[in-house]
């Protein structure tokens, strides 16, 4: 027995060794298998991206072929671009247009560097769907706007060169910015834009105010908020029937270009599509722009401010969310899902569920079948939709956090995992098979808890990366809610953007310091970084382009493009604060804008580019061109007004009248006088000397009992008419600054412009129940056929001039999400410009 036990023990011992060895082998094989599976996941994801890129590129190629087949031959250029140059002087403070010389190629040469450069007017057809999503929606529109040249590569001070031969007719057109609502009220009103932005239907614009026509006097008495206003028509005016309806004009508007970008207060607002277009938003418009080809398309299905975007995994479908507007029916907060090729709306979600607005959106990255949305309501809810179902079923909805939530993302590898972040938290959600959402809060342990977790990203391993307000980057291990790695002090101030690049690197953007810092896949600093110039603002978002190219959205409403090695140049510039000043050049297709952000900017309407941008160190309220185009006057909120040379950008004159804002400025047709309407109820008249370089005050017009809103000059430069905040229409002798108390004596005066909305020839522009401040701006085309208005409801309306019938039909257009503060025609009447107040956008419309 003893001799038998030893072999048995030895056998059992060998068996145990074999089992341990087998377990070790199995564990090793399991670890290797897991690594191979992870590698396959990454490779499959990359191959799927490549296939999607090929598919998108094919769709774009087909779209371009369709566009070329439907495009008429381009006419020979009839106009040449004006040259702005100057050899003398350097502006006091130049901003926003420093662009590195490495971008100076033959294709990208500035149009303003040579007087021989020409800018043909190019127009293209609407894009049609070439993919599987071909159903068009009445709430979507397409606008293709190729430009002849990209944004000019401006230098700190352009060089003087002779102007090319003038092919643009010089007309006496309105060049001042007008408004009727106070600056204080403008901040407290709730603006909205109701109705379908693409619906260019006929809107009855009057029957509004009760109107009474006196045939003996040839006058119309209309009532604004119960106050009677008597308007006298010309002596040869035929009798009017107030009940008759005037038809709309034959001309219509089409959105051609959108100037601006919303980066100051929105995240998730810039993406690159495989077709080469960047997609972003401003006001109520989502813009698809090809920076290299300088063309834009526009999705205009929204009715108020767009706040966020999300891109489907197939790179063709886009979701965009808007906030709540003033109108309870047409401007409810909702999400729109649409095709980026055809611009057809595929789904509208949350119209009856969302309360305030959509703070963030995310498609499920596996198949894009699910869409998560954050509601800005007090309880900050998160909702998940199966957006492709016919009933647009909401799978799950739950309270997200008591604190503000700023971002939401689906996990790229774990199908039912969602991550949200915001004030004092990061949360990891699981959507189970019963469509219930379960939350695990991120554990910061003993480390400094940030006030805000500001952005999210995912590395190829499936780890979650988060940036926070302390300038730190945190790695959260896949499937956990604990910190795997912490990189401290990456930025001075918050980390606003994290971008995981195709090569595995990670790029972080600082919202305060403007730095772009490159890390490797393990979050080790590579030493490669760049700094955005301070006048562009901090980094809001970073999107990876082709090759090493990057697109950077900034906190001062700019979009830059370039790379870390060579630097960045602006692709999109915009205003940052409320925008009121807009004036068109008297003979060239150019215009200036001025806003509360202290920026004065000169734009070219044909190349859709910024010629120059200048910090004038004053909050601007209005602006105007001199009639020869040799000076730009800017009225400021402080009562100060400034005159600049548009060639050299030098300050020519500075004056101060009163302590209230200068509401409107107009040069006389003979260019010998300038009139300024102030909020202190006075009109100041100056004599212009030395071609706009010197000004001497002739006097001030006293008589209005409220602030001046609009004014016009007569064609002979002898008279001024003005409107005020209490709906008065008064007339003045310009040289004596005395009021003409007999309005009938002015009935046959021919007026150079029609900026005053309360006149006999514009009484039909007033909407029903108008309170006198609904129309912020009015302008007449230079050929005298059309009148355009901008109102408090985000609408631009087009009437046939004269608008003498109280019931006048118009074409109404949306796109702005705020009060439209100013509208102006370009000198040749080919385009109309409109400025939005709080939305800071300038929309350019082409007349069809």
Coordinates of N, CA and C in Angstrom, one line a residue, residues 641 657-658 661-667 673-686 697-713 719-725 728-740 751 756:
X641 N -19.6 110.6 -32.4 CA -19.6 110.1 -33.7 C -18.3 110.3 -34.4
X657 N -22.1 114.9 -29.6 CA -23.3 115.7 -29.5 C -24.2 115.0 -28.5
X658 N -24.4 115.6 -27.4 CA -25.3 115.1 -26.3 C -24.6 113.9 -25.7
X661 N -27.4 108.0 -27.3 CA -26.9 107.4 -28.5 C -27.3 108.1 -29.8
X662 N -26.4 108.1 -30.8 CA -26.7 108.6 -32.1 C -27.4 107.5 -32.8
X663 N -28.7 107.8 -33.1 CA -29.6 106.7 -33.7 C -29.4 106.5 -35.2
X664 N -29.2 107.6 -35.9 CA -29.1 107.5 -37.4 C -28.3 108.6 -37.9
X665 N -27.6 108.3 -39.0 CA -26.7 109.3 -39.7 C -27.1 109.3 -41.2
X666 N -27.1 110.5 -41.9 CA -27.4 110.5 -43.3 C -26.6 111.7 -43.9
X667 N -25.8 111.4 -44.9 CA -25.2 112.5 -45.7 C -26.2 113.0 -46.7
X673 N -23.5 118.3 -46.5 CA -24.0 118.3 -45.1 C -24.2 116.9 -44.7
X674 N -24.3 116.7 -43.4 CA -24.6 115.5 -42.7 C -25.5 115.7 -41.6
X675 N -26.6 114.9 -41.4 CA -27.5 115.0 -40.3 C -27.5 113.8 -39.4
X676 N -27.5 114.1 -38.1 CA -27.5 113.0 -37.1 C -28.7 113.1 -36.2
X677 N -29.4 112.0 -36.2 CA -30.6 111.9 -35.3 C -30.2 111.2 -34.0
X678 N -30.4 111.9 -32.9 CA -30.0 111.4 -31.6 C -31.2 111.0 -30.7
X679 N -30.8 110.2 -29.7 CA -31.8 109.8 -28.8 C -32.2 110.9 -27.8
X680 N -31.5 112.0 -27.8 CA -31.9 113.1 -27.0 C -33.0 114.0 -27.6
X681 N -33.6 113.5 -28.7 CA -34.7 114.2 -29.4 C -34.3 115.2 -30.4
X682 N -33.0 115.4 -30.6 CA -32.5 116.5 -31.5 C -31.9 115.9 -32.7
X683 N -31.9 116.7 -33.8 CA -31.2 116.4 -35.1 C -30.1 117.4 -35.2
X684 N -28.9 116.9 -35.3 CA -27.7 117.8 -35.4 C -27.3 117.8 -36.9
X685 N -27.1 119.0 -37.4 CA -26.7 119.2 -38.8 C -25.3 119.8 -38.9
X686 N -24.5 119.2 -39.7 CA -23.1 119.6 -39.9 C -22.8 119.9 -41.3
X697 N -20.5 122.5 -37.2 CA -22.0 122.4 -36.9 C -22.7 123.6 -37.3
X698 N -23.8 123.3 -38.1 CA -24.7 124.4 -38.5 C -25.8 124.7 -37.5
X699 N -26.2 123.7 -36.7 CA -27.2 123.9 -35.7 C -27.9 122.6 -35.4
X700 N -28.9 122.6 -34.6 CA -29.7 121.4 -34.3 C -31.2 121.7 -34.4
X701 N -31.9 120.7 -34.8 CA -33.3 120.8 -35.0 C -34.1 120.4 -33.8
X702 N -34.9 121.3 -33.2 CA -35.6 121.1 -32.0 C -37.1 121.1 -32.3
X703 N -37.8 120.1 -31.9 CA -39.3 120.0 -32.1 C -39.8 118.6 -31.8
X704 N -39.0 117.6 -31.9 CA -39.6 116.3 -31.6 C -39.7 116.1 -30.1
X705 N -40.7 115.4 -29.7 CA -41.0 115.1 -28.3 C -40.5 113.7 -27.9
X706 N -39.8 113.0 -28.8 CA -39.3 111.7 -28.5 C -38.0 111.5 -29.3
X707 N -37.4 110.4 -29.1 CA -36.1 110.1 -29.7 C -36.2 110.0 -31.2
X708 N -35.2 110.4 -32.0 CA -35.2 110.3 -33.4 C -34.9 108.9 -33.8
X709 N -35.7 108.4 -34.8 CA -35.5 107.0 -35.2 C -35.0 106.9 -36.6
X710 N -35.5 107.8 -37.5 CA -35.1 107.7 -38.9 C -35.1 109.1 -39.5
X711 N -34.4 109.3 -40.6 CA -34.4 110.6 -41.3 C -34.1 110.4 -42.8
X712 N -34.5 111.4 -43.6 CA -34.2 111.4 -45.0 C -33.9 112.8 -45.5
X713 N -33.1 112.9 -46.5 CA -32.8 114.1 -47.2 C -33.6 114.2 -48.5
X719 N -34.0 120.0 -47.6 CA -34.9 119.6 -46.6 C -34.6 118.3 -45.9
X720 N -35.1 118.1 -44.7 CA -34.9 116.8 -44.0 C -36.3 116.5 -43.4
X721 N -36.6 115.2 -43.5 CA -37.8 114.7 -42.8 C -37.4 113.6 -41.8
X722 N -38.1 113.5 -40.7 CA -37.7 112.6 -39.7 C -38.9 112.0 -39.0
X723 N -38.6 110.8 -38.4 CA -39.6 110.0 -37.6 C -39.0 110.0 -36.2
X724 N -39.9 109.8 -35.2 CA -39.5 109.8 -33.8 C -40.2 108.6 -33.1
X725 N -39.8 108.4 -31.9 CA -40.3 107.3 -31.1 C -41.8 107.4 -30.8
X728 N -44.1 110.6 -34.9 CA -44.2 111.8 -35.5 C -43.5 111.8 -36.9
X729 N -44.0 112.6 -37.8 CA -43.3 112.9 -39.1 C -43.2 114.4 -39.2
X730 N -42.0 114.9 -39.0 CA -41.7 116.3 -39.1 C -40.7 116.6 -40.2
X731 N -40.8 117.9 -40.7 CA -40.0 118.4 -41.8 C -39.2 119.6 -41.3
X732 N -38.0 119.7 -41.9 CA -37.0 120.7 -41.5 C -36.3 121.4 -42.7
X733 N -36.0 122.6 -42.5 CA -35.1 123.3 -43.4 C -33.7 123.0 -43.0
X734 N -32.9 122.4 -43.8 CA -31.6 121.9 -43.4 C -30.6 123.0 -43.1
X735 N -30.6 124.1 -43.9 CA -29.6 125.1 -43.7 C -29.9 126.0 -42.4
X736 N -31.2 126.2 -42.1 CA -31.6 127.0 -40.9 C -31.9 126.2 -39.7
X737 N -32.1 124.8 -39.9 CA -32.4 123.9 -38.8 C -33.8 124.3 -38.2
X738 N -34.7 124.9 -38.9 CA -36.0 125.3 -38.4 C -37.0 124.3 -39.0
X739 N -38.0 124.1 -38.1 CA -39.1 123.2 -38.5 C -40.0 123.8 -39.5
X740 N -40.5 123.1 -40.5 CA -41.5 123.5 -41.4 C -42.8 123.0 -40.9
X751 N -37.8 112.9 -52.4 CA -36.9 112.5 -51.4 C -35.8 111.6 -51.9
X756 N -37.5 106.6 -43.7 CA -38.6 106.8 -42.7 C -39.7 105.9 -43.1

